[in-house]
Coordinates of C-alpha atoms in Angstrom, one line a residue:
M100 CA 0.3 0.0 0.1
L101 CA 1.4 3.3 -1.1
Q102 CA 1.4 5.4 2.1
H103 CA 3.0 8.6 1.4
W104 CA 4.2 10.2 -2.0
V105 CA 7.3 12.6 -1.8
L106 CA 7.4 14.8 -4.8
G107 CA 10.3 17.0 -5.2
A108 CA 10.0 18.7 -9.0
V109 CA 12.1 21.8 -9.8
P110 CA 13.3 22.8 -13.2
A111 CA 17.2 22.4 -12.8
G112 CA 19.5 25.0 -14.2
A113 CA 18.7 27.9 -12.2
G114 CA 21.9 29.9 -11.6
C115 CA 24.1 28.2 -14.4
C116 CA 26.1 30.3 -16.7
T117 CA 24.9 31.7 -20.1
H118 CA 26.4 29.1 -22.1
G119 CA 24.5 26.5 -19.9
C120 CA 27.9 25.0 -18.8
W121 CA 27.8 23.8 -15.0
V122 CA 30.3 21.4 -13.6
L123 CA 30.6 18.9 -11.0
Q124 CA 31.3 21.3 -8.3
R125 CA 32.0 20.2 -4.6
W126 CA 33.0 16.5 -5.2
V127 CA 36.2 15.0 -6.0
L128 CA 36.6 12.0 -8.7
L129 CA 39.3 9.3 -9.0
S130 CA 39.5 7.5 -12.2
C131 CA 41.5 4.4 -12.5
T132 CA 41.7 2.2 -15.8
D133 CA 42.8 -1.4 -15.7
G134 CA 43.6 -2.0 -19.4
C135 CA 40.3 -3.8 -19.8
C136 CA 37.6 -1.0 -19.8
I137 CA 37.5 2.8 -19.6
L138 CA 34.7 4.2 -18.0
P139 CA 34.3 8.1 -18.9
L140 CA 33.9 9.2 -16.0
W141 CA 36.7 12.0 -16.6
A142 CA 34.5 13.6 -19.2
L143 CA 31.8 14.4 -16.3
H144 CA 34.6 16.9 -14.8
L145 CA 34.7 19.7 -17.4
A146 CA 35.2 23.1 -15.3
P147 CA 34.9 26.6 -16.4
R148 CA 37.9 29.3 -15.2
N149 CA 35.4 30.8 -12.5
A150 CA 34.7 27.4 -10.9
S151 CA 37.8 25.8 -11.6
R152 CA 39.3 26.2 -7.9
A153 CA 35.8 25.1 -6.4
V154 CA 36.1 21.9 -7.9
P155 CA 38.3 19.6 -5.7
A156 CA 40.2 16.5 -7.1
A157 CA 38.1 13.8 -8.1
P158 CA 39.2 10.1 -7.4
A159 CA 37.7 7.4 -9.5
L160 CA 39.2 3.8 -9.7
S161 CA 37.8 1.9 -12.9
S162 CA 38.9 -1.7 -13.4
A163 CA 36.5 -3.1 -15.8
A164 CA 34.8 -6.5 -15.1
P165 CA 37.0 -9.5 -17.0
R166 CA 34.8 -10.7 -19.2
W167 CA 34.4 -6.9 -20.5
G168 CA 37.4 -7.4 -22.4
R169 CA 39.1 -4.7 -23.9
P170 CA 36.6 -1.8 -25.2
R171 CA 36.8 0.4 -27.8
P172 CA 38.7 3.8 -26.7
P173 CA 36.2 6.5 -25.0
W174 CA 37.6 9.0 -27.5
Q175 CA 36.0 7.0 -30.4
R176 CA 32.9 7.0 -28.9
E177 CA 32.6 10.8 -28.5
P178 CA 31.9 10.7 -24.8
R179 CA 28.6 11.8 -23.9
S180 CA 29.5 14.5 -21.3
C181 CA 32.2 16.2 -23.2
R182 CA 29.8 16.6 -25.9
Q183 CA 27.0 17.8 -23.5
H184 CA 29.7 20.4 -22.4
A185 CA 30.8 21.1 -26.0
A186 CA 34.4 20.0 -25.0
G187 CA 36.8 17.7 -27.3
P188 CA 40.1 17.8 -29.4
P189 CA 38.4 20.3 -31.7
G190 CA 38.3 22.8 -28.7
P191 CA 36.0 24.1 -26.2
A192 CA 32.5 25.9 -26.8
P193 CA 32.8 29.7 -28.0
G194 CA 33.1 32.1 -25.1
A195 CA 33.0 29.6 -22.4
G196 CA 35.3 30.0 -19.7
M197 CA 38.2 27.3 -19.6
D198 CA 40.4 25.7 -16.7
A199 CA 43.6 25.4 -18.6
D200 CA 45.9 28.6 -19.5
D201 CA 45.8 27.7 -23.1
E202 CA 41.9 27.8 -22.9
H203 CA 40.7 23.9 -22.9
Y204 CA 38.7 21.9 -20.4
I205 CA 40.8 19.8 -17.9
P206 CA 38.7 16.7 -16.4
R207 CA 39.5 16.8 -12.7
A208 CA 40.3 13.3 -12.7
V209 CA 42.9 10.8 -11.5
L210 CA 43.7 7.9 -13.8
L211 CA 45.3 5.3 -12.3
D212 CA 46.5 1.5 -13.6
L213 CA 49.2 -1.0 -12.5
E214 CA 49.7 -1.8 -16.3
P215 CA 50.3 0.8 -18.9
R216 CA 48.6 -0.4 -22.1
V217 CA 45.2 1.4 -21.6
I218 CA 46.6 4.8 -20.4
H219 CA 49.1 4.8 -23.1
S220 CA 46.2 4.4 -25.8
I221 CA 44.7 7.5 -24.0
L222 CA 48.1 9.3 -24.4
N223 CA 48.1 8.6 -28.0
S224 CA 44.5 9.2 -28.7
P225 CA 43.2 13.0 -29.7
Y226 CA 42.0 13.2 -26.1
A227 CA 45.3 13.2 -24.7
N228 CA 45.6 16.9 -24.1
L229 CA 42.3 16.8 -22.3
Y230 CA 44.2 15.4 -19.2
N231 CA 46.5 16.6 -16.7
P232 CA 49.7 14.5 -17.0
E233 CA 50.5 14.8 -13.3
N234 CA 47.3 13.3 -12.7
I235 CA 48.0 9.9 -14.4
Y236 CA 49.7 7.5 -12.2
L237 CA 51.3 4.1 -14.0
S238 CA 52.7 1.3 -11.8
E239 CA 56.7 1.1 -12.4
H240 CA 56.7 -2.8 -12.8
G241 CA 53.6 -2.4 -15.3
G242 CA 52.8 -6.0 -14.5
G243 CA 49.0 -5.3 -13.6
A244 CA 47.9 -7.2 -10.4
G245 CA 47.1 -10.6 -12.6
N246 CA 43.3 -10.5 -11.6
N247 CA 44.4 -11.3 -8.3
W248 CA 42.8 -9.2 -5.3
A249 CA 45.5 -9.9 -3.0
S250 CA 48.1 -8.6 -5.6
G251 CA 46.0 -5.5 -6.1
F252 CA 45.8 -4.6 -2.4
A253 CA 49.1 -5.4 -1.5
T254 CA 50.4 -3.2 -4.4
G255 CA 48.1 -0.3 -2.9
E256 CA 50.1 -0.4 0.3
K257 CA 53.3 0.3 -1.6
I258 CA 52.5 2.9 -3.8
H259 CA 49.5 4.6 -1.8
E260 CA 51.6 7.5 -0.9
D261 CA 52.3 8.7 -4.5
I262 CA 48.7 8.2 -5.4
F263 CA 47.6 10.2 -2.1
D264 CA 49.9 13.0 -3.3
I265 CA 48.1 13.4 -6.3
I266 CA 44.9 13.3 -4.9
D267 CA 45.7 15.6 -1.8
R268 CA 47.2 18.0 -4.5
E269 CA 44.0 18.0 -6.3
A270 CA 42.0 18.5 -3.2
D271 CA 44.2 21.2 -1.9
G272 CA 43.6 23.3 -5.1
S273 CA 39.9 23.6 -4.2
D274 CA 38.9 26.6 -2.6
S275 CA 36.2 24.5 -1.1
L276 CA 38.4 22.0 0.7
E277 CA 37.3 23.5 4.3
V278 CA 33.7 24.3 3.2
S279 CA 30.9 22.0 4.0
K280 CA 29.6 21.8 0.5
W281 CA 32.4 19.9 -1.1
R282 CA 30.6 16.4 0.2
G283 CA 33.4 13.6 -1.1
F284 CA 34.7 11.3 -3.8
V285 CA 33.5 9.2 -6.7
L286 CA 35.3 5.9 -7.2
C287 CA 34.7 4.0 -10.6
H288 CA 36.2 0.7 -10.5
S289 CA 35.0 -3.3 -11.0
I290 CA 35.0 -5.9 -8.4
A291 CA 36.3 -9.0 -10.1
G292 CA 39.5 -8.1 -11.6
G293 CA 42.7 -7.4 -9.9
T294 CA 43.2 -3.6 -9.7
G295 CA 39.5 -2.5 -9.7
S296 CA 39.0 -4.8 -6.7
G297 CA 42.3 -5.1 -4.7
L298 CA 43.6 -1.5 -5.4
G299 CA 40.4 -0.4 -5.5
S300 CA 39.5 -2.1 -1.9
Y301 CA 42.6 -0.6 -0.7
L302 CA 41.7 3.1 -1.9
L303 CA 38.5 2.9 -0.3
E304 CA 39.9 2.1 3.0
R305 CA 42.6 4.9 3.1
L306 CA 40.0 7.5 1.8
N307 CA 37.6 7.0 4.9
D308 CA 41.0 7.2 6.9
R309 CA 42.1 10.4 5.2
Y310 CA 38.9 12.2 4.7
P311 CA 36.4 10.7 7.4
K312 CA 33.8 13.5 7.0
K313 CA 33.5 13.0 3.1
L314 CA 31.2 10.8 1.3
V315 CA 32.4 8.2 -0.8
E316 CA 30.3 7.1 -3.9
T317 CA 31.1 4.2 -6.4
Y318 CA 30.6 2.9 -10.0
S319 CA 31.0 -0.5 -9.7
V320 CA 31.2 -3.0 -12.4
F321 CA 29.6 -6.6 -11.9
P322 CA 30.9 -9.3 -13.9
N323 CA 28.8 -11.3 -16.0
Q324 CA 27.1 -14.1 -14.6
D325 CA 25.7 -15.7 -17.6
E326 CA 29.4 -16.5 -19.3
M327 CA 32.1 -18.1 -17.9
S328 CA 34.7 -16.1 -16.6
D329 CA 38.1 -16.9 -17.4
V330 CA 39.2 -15.4 -14.0
V331 CA 39.0 -18.4 -11.6
V332 CA 39.2 -16.5 -8.7
Q333 CA 36.4 -14.3 -9.5
P334 CA 34.1 -15.1 -6.6
Y335 CA 37.0 -14.5 -4.1
N336 CA 37.7 -11.1 -5.9
S337 CA 34.0 -10.0 -5.5
L338 CA 33.6 -11.1 -2.2
L339 CA 36.5 -9.2 -0.8
T340 CA 35.6 -5.9 -2.6
L341 CA 31.9 -6.2 -1.3
K342 CA 33.3 -6.3 2.0
R343 CA 34.9 -2.8 1.7
L344 CA 32.0 -1.7 -0.7
T345 CA 29.7 -2.2 2.4
Q346 CA 31.7 -0.9 5.1
N347 CA 33.6 1.8 3.4
A348 CA 31.2 3.4 0.7
D349 CA 28.5 5.6 1.3
C350 CA 26.6 4.7 -1.8
V351 CA 27.3 2.2 -4.7
V352 CA 25.8 2.3 -8.1
V353 CA 25.8 -1.0 -9.3
L354 CA 26.9 -1.5 -13.1
D355 CA 25.7 -5.2 -13.9
N356 CA 27.3 -6.6 -17.0
T357 CA 24.7 -9.3 -16.8
A358 CA 21.9 -6.8 -17.5
L359 CA 23.8 -4.6 -19.7
N360 CA 24.4 -7.3 -21.8
R361 CA 20.8 -8.5 -21.7
I362 CA 19.2 -4.9 -22.4
A363 CA 21.9 -4.6 -25.3
T364 CA 20.3 -7.9 -26.8
D365 CA 16.6 -7.4 -26.0
R366 CA 15.7 -4.0 -25.8
L367 CA 18.2 -2.6 -28.6
H368 CA 18.2 -5.5 -30.6
I369 CA 22.0 -6.0 -30.9
Q370 CA 22.8 -9.6 -31.5
N371 CA 26.5 -9.5 -30.4
P372 CA 26.8 -6.3 -28.7
S373 CA 30.4 -5.0 -28.9
F374 CA 32.4 -3.5 -26.0
S375 CA 31.8 0.3 -27.4
Q376 CA 28.0 -0.3 -27.1
I377 CA 27.9 -1.7 -23.8
N378 CA 30.1 1.3 -22.6
Q379 CA 27.8 3.5 -24.3
L380 CA 24.9 2.2 -22.4
V381 CA 27.4 2.9 -19.0
S382 CA 28.0 6.2 -20.3
T383 CA 24.5 7.2 -20.4
I384 CA 23.7 6.1 -16.9
M385 CA 26.9 7.9 -15.4
S386 CA 26.3 10.8 -17.6
A387 CA 22.4 11.1 -16.4
S388 CA 22.8 10.6 -12.9
T389 CA 25.3 13.6 -12.7
T390 CA 23.0 15.9 -14.6
T391 CA 21.5 17.8 -11.7
L392 CA 24.9 18.1 -10.4
R393 CA 26.2 19.8 -13.7
Y394 CA 23.0 21.8 -14.5
P395 CA 22.1 22.1 -10.8
G396 CA 18.7 23.5 -9.6
Y397 CA 17.2 24.1 -6.0
M398 CA 17.3 20.3 -5.5
N399 CA 20.1 17.2 -6.0
N400 CA 22.8 19.8 -6.9
D401 CA 25.0 18.1 -4.7
L402 CA 26.3 14.8 -3.7
I403 CA 24.7 14.7 -0.4
G404 CA 21.7 15.9 -1.7
L405 CA 21.7 13.4 -4.3
I406 CA 21.9 10.3 -2.5
A407 CA 20.4 11.5 1.1
S408 CA 16.8 10.5 0.1
L409 CA 17.8 7.3 -1.4
I410 CA 19.8 5.7 1.3
P411 CA 17.5 5.9 4.8
T412 CA 19.8 3.4 6.8
P413 CA 23.7 3.5 6.4
R414 CA 24.4 -0.2 5.0
L415 CA 21.5 -0.3 2.5
H416 CA 23.0 1.7 0.3
F417 CA 23.6 -0.2 -3.1
L418 CA 21.6 1.3 -6.0
M419 CA 20.4 0.2 -9.3
T420 CA 19.5 2.2 -12.4
G421 CA 17.2 2.3 -15.3
Y422 CA 16.8 4.3 -18.5
T423 CA 14.6 5.1 -21.2
P424 CA 14.2 5.4 -24.2
L425 CA 17.5 3.9 -25.0
T426 CA 18.8 4.3 -28.7
T427 CA 21.9 3.3 -30.4
D428 CA 23.5 5.5 -32.9
Q429 CA 22.1 3.4 -35.5
S430 CA 18.5 3.2 -34.2
V431 CA 18.2 7.1 -34.0
A432 CA 15.9 7.2 -37.1
S433 CA 13.1 5.0 -35.1
V434 CA 12.0 7.8 -32.7
R435 CA 8.6 7.2 -30.7
K436 CA 6.5 9.8 -28.6
T437 CA 7.7 10.3 -25.6
T438 CA 5.7 11.6 -22.3
V439 CA 6.2 12.0 -18.4
L440 CA 4.1 9.5 -17.9
D441 CA 5.4 7.0 -20.4
V442 CA 9.0 7.7 -19.2
M443 CA 8.3 7.2 -15.7
R444 CA 6.2 3.9 -16.1
R445 CA 8.8 2.5 -18.2
L446 CA 11.6 3.1 -15.8
L447 CA 9.4 0.8 -13.2
Q448 CA 9.9 -2.2 -15.5
P449 CA 12.1 -4.8 -14.6
K450 CA 13.4 -5.2 -18.2
N451 CA 14.5 -1.6 -18.3
V452 CA 16.7 -1.9 -14.7
M453 CA 20.5 -2.2 -15.3
V454 CA 21.0 -4.9 -12.8
S455 CA 20.1 -8.4 -13.3
T456 CA 18.2 -9.7 -9.8
G457 CA 16.3 -12.9 -9.6
R458 CA 13.0 -14.2 -8.4
D459 CA 12.5 -14.9 -4.8
R460 CA 9.4 -16.2 -4.0
Q461 CA 9.7 -16.3 -0.2
T462 CA 10.7 -12.5 0.1
N463 CA 8.2 -9.8 -0.8
H464 CA 10.9 -7.5 -2.1
C465 CA 9.9 -4.0 -2.5
Y466 CA 11.7 -0.3 -3.3
I467 CA 13.2 1.6 -0.7
A468 CA 13.4 4.7 -2.2
I469 CA 13.4 6.0 -5.9
L470 CA 14.6 8.9 -7.7
N471 CA 13.8 9.8 -11.1
I472 CA 15.8 12.6 -13.3
I473 CA 13.7 13.6 -16.0
Q474 CA 15.6 15.6 -18.8
G475 CA 13.6 17.7 -21.6
E476 CA 11.2 20.7 -21.6
V477 CA 8.6 19.2 -18.9
D478 CA 5.7 20.9 -17.1
P479 CA 5.9 20.1 -13.5
T480 CA 2.2 19.5 -13.3
Q481 CA 3.0 16.7 -15.6
V482 CA 5.0 14.9 -13.3
H483 CA 2.4 15.1 -10.5
K484 CA -0.3 13.8 -12.6
S485 CA 1.9 11.1 -13.7
L486 CA 2.7 10.4 -9.7
Q487 CA -0.7 10.0 -9.2
R488 CA -1.6 7.6 -12.1
I489 CA 1.6 5.3 -11.1
R490 CA -0.2 5.4 -7.3
E491 CA -3.6 4.3 -8.6
R492 CA -2.2 1.6 -10.5
K493 CA 0.1 0.4 -8.0
L494 CA 3.0 0.3 -10.4
A495 CA 5.5 0.1 -7.3
N496 CA 5.7 -1.8 -3.9
F497 CA 7.3 -0.1 -1.2
I498 CA 8.6 -1.1 2.2
P499 CA 6.2 -1.2 5.0
W500 CA 8.0 0.8 7.6
G501 CA 8.6 4.0 5.7
P502 CA 7.0 6.4 3.2
A503 CA 6.6 5.3 -0.5
S504 CA 9.1 8.0 -1.7
I505 CA 9.5 8.8 -5.2
Q506 CA 11.3 11.9 -5.8
V507 CA 11.7 13.5 -9.5
A508 CA 14.2 16.1 -10.2
L509 CA 13.7 17.8 -13.6
S510 CA 16.9 18.8 -15.6
R511 CA 17.5 20.7 -18.5
K512 CA 19.1 19.0 -21.5
S513 CA 22.3 20.3 -23.0
P514 CA 22.3 22.9 -25.5
Y515 CA 25.2 21.3 -27.4
L516 CA 23.8 17.6 -27.4
P517 CA 21.0 17.3 -29.9
S518 CA 18.3 14.8 -28.7
A519 CA 15.8 13.2 -31.0
H520 CA 13.6 12.8 -27.6
R521 CA 11.3 15.1 -26.1
V522 CA 11.9 13.4 -22.7
S523 CA 14.1 11.4 -21.2
G524 CA 14.6 10.0 -17.7
L525 CA 16.9 7.9 -15.4
M526 CA 15.9 6.3 -12.4
M527 CA 18.0 5.6 -9.4
A528 CA 16.4 3.2 -7.1
N529 CA 17.3 1.6 -3.6
H530 CA 15.5 -1.9 -3.9
T531 CA 16.0 -4.9 -1.7
N532 CA 15.9 -7.5 -4.5
I533 CA 19.5 -6.3 -5.3
S534 CA 20.5 -8.8 -2.5
S535 CA 20.1 -11.7 -5.3
L536 CA 23.3 -10.4 -6.8
F537 CA 25.1 -10.8 -3.6
E538 CA 23.7 -14.1 -3.3
R539 CA 24.8 -15.2 -6.2
T540 CA 28.3 -14.0 -5.4
C541 CA 28.5 -16.0 -2.3
R542 CA 27.0 -19.2 -3.9
Q543 CA 29.8 -19.2 -6.2
Y544 CA 32.1 -18.4 -3.3
D545 CA 31.0 -21.0 -1.3
K546 CA 31.9 -23.9 -4.4
L547 CA 35.3 -22.7 -4.4
R548 CA 36.0 -22.0 -0.6
K549 CA 34.4 -25.9 0.2
R550 CA 37.0 -27.3 -2.0
E551 CA 40.1 -24.6 -1.0
A552 CA 40.4 -24.3 -4.8
F553 CA 42.7 -21.6 -6.2
L554 CA 44.1 -20.1 -2.6
E555 CA 47.7 -20.8 -3.5
Q556 CA 47.5 -17.4 -5.4
F557 CA 46.4 -15.5 -2.4
R558 CA 49.0 -16.9 -0.1
K559 CA 51.7 -15.0 -1.7
E560 CA 50.7 -11.8 0.0
D561 CA 51.4 -11.1 3.5
I562 CA 47.5 -10.5 4.2
F563 CA 46.7 -14.3 3.5
K564 CA 50.3 -15.7 4.5
D565 CA 49.1 -17.4 7.8
N566 CA 45.5 -17.8 7.0
F567 CA 42.3 -17.2 5.3
D568 CA 40.4 -15.3 8.1
E569 CA 40.0 -12.5 5.8
L570 CA 38.1 -14.3 3.1
D571 CA 36.0 -15.7 5.9
N572 CA 35.2 -12.5 7.7
S573 CA 34.1 -11.1 4.2
R574 CA 31.9 -13.9 3.5
E575 CA 30.1 -13.0 6.8
I576 CA 29.9 -9.5 6.5
V577 CA 28.2 -9.7 2.9
Q578 CA 25.8 -12.3 4.2
Q579 CA 24.8 -10.0 7.2
L580 CA 24.0 -7.2 4.5
I581 CA 21.9 -9.7 2.6
D582 CA 20.0 -10.7 5.8
E583 CA 19.4 -6.7 6.5
Y584 CA 18.3 -6.6 2.9
H585 CA 15.5 -9.3 3.6
A586 CA 14.8 -7.7 7.0
A587 CA 14.1 -4.4 5.4
T588 CA 10.8 -6.1 3.6
R589 CA 9.3 -6.5 7.1
P590 CA 7.7 -4.2 9.1
D591 CA 9.5 -4.8 11.9
Y592 CA 12.7 -3.8 10.0
I593 CA 13.1 -0.9 12.4
S594 CA 14.0 -2.8 15.4
W595 CA 16.0 -5.5 13.7
G596 CA 19.3 -3.7 14.2
T597 CA 18.3 -4.0 18.3
Q598 CA 17.2 -7.6 18.1
E599 CA 20.4 -8.7 16.4
Q600 CA 22.6 -7.0 19.2

């Protein structure tokens, strides 16, 4: 039963510059690439001169899932956020303020890798001059982490001072470092490989220690469960990383390769989706989820405002996303009519959700909270009517212990990026059924752990030299997370924590 509807629909863009060029102010992005995939998070940080000192360094660590393979480089995809701000190799938008002395955009990102292949390909691309070369870190030995969490974590202990010199320098360059408006960091990584999982886990822990009052949001790539992985220790890597995401992150946006491939096949009718086509979906999600930050209004214009309504309790902070309408470069010609109601209704359909969750007949899974970011020229009254229709049709099942919260933020579209659709929308949702993703990981882990398979690769590092308590402890913490998501479906969840104690 929908007890209460929380509506916040305001036109974003109030106060933006005359060129519609807003940036991610008040948060930091760390960007690490692992030779498997480059997520175009760097393109989200395009700072005009008058705002450049207000944007702290941004750590994003990105090591893509092993089965994602080596994708098409991002500069061949015309990064979406770059185009939204008219930035790129040809030069900036006329009259727009720039960050560099030679008047070109500099993404406030840190690129990290333990092997040189991908970063070298970036430096040899047309976008090479877009980056600050001082913000690129490559491991001296260049051997990578070998798809081993323990190796990536141990390497992090050895090189963390060099990495945090870069992060601290970018943070110190921000006037808002001591101002409460700077909310935190964004980390981009995968959970199944070696660099993204191991080094990413280490950086998460150190970020919490070094900046205890700042938020940490991650875009975490989960592996494709429908395909056999060539990384035999993938369940170990995933579980060890999930422990850090549970304990050291404030918000985790799940990017599930299983669902992304399904959507590309079923929704976009691509028989064998390429890496670049899958990456295009990821780019769309990451770009849309930061729209209210780059074109801010009265709501959701900073990191804490974006996630506060979605995460009512600290541990239940794993979010799933959905986007509509989805089109590829080849299908732009087939345009259908879009309305606010149509967009919001489609966002609630499981086939548009970019996380592959299983059906659990024993648990009545439900939404904890929803944030819809609607882009386009939209009348706020249309939003109110659409919410009323959704309520009448009971299209969403919410938690029994709190309000049925659907927040709606309206955002203007970029003046530089034409769109064939009048209205488009992104859903960021906190749903209890995301626990099924963790349950699959636990089942895979249990099969390997029972046979003590492939543990020799971990014994080489000090953290596992004497025993495997870290693995068992990670399994216990992830199970506690699963149990809490299940408890959140019941009316007595509020007292669940005290009962456990």
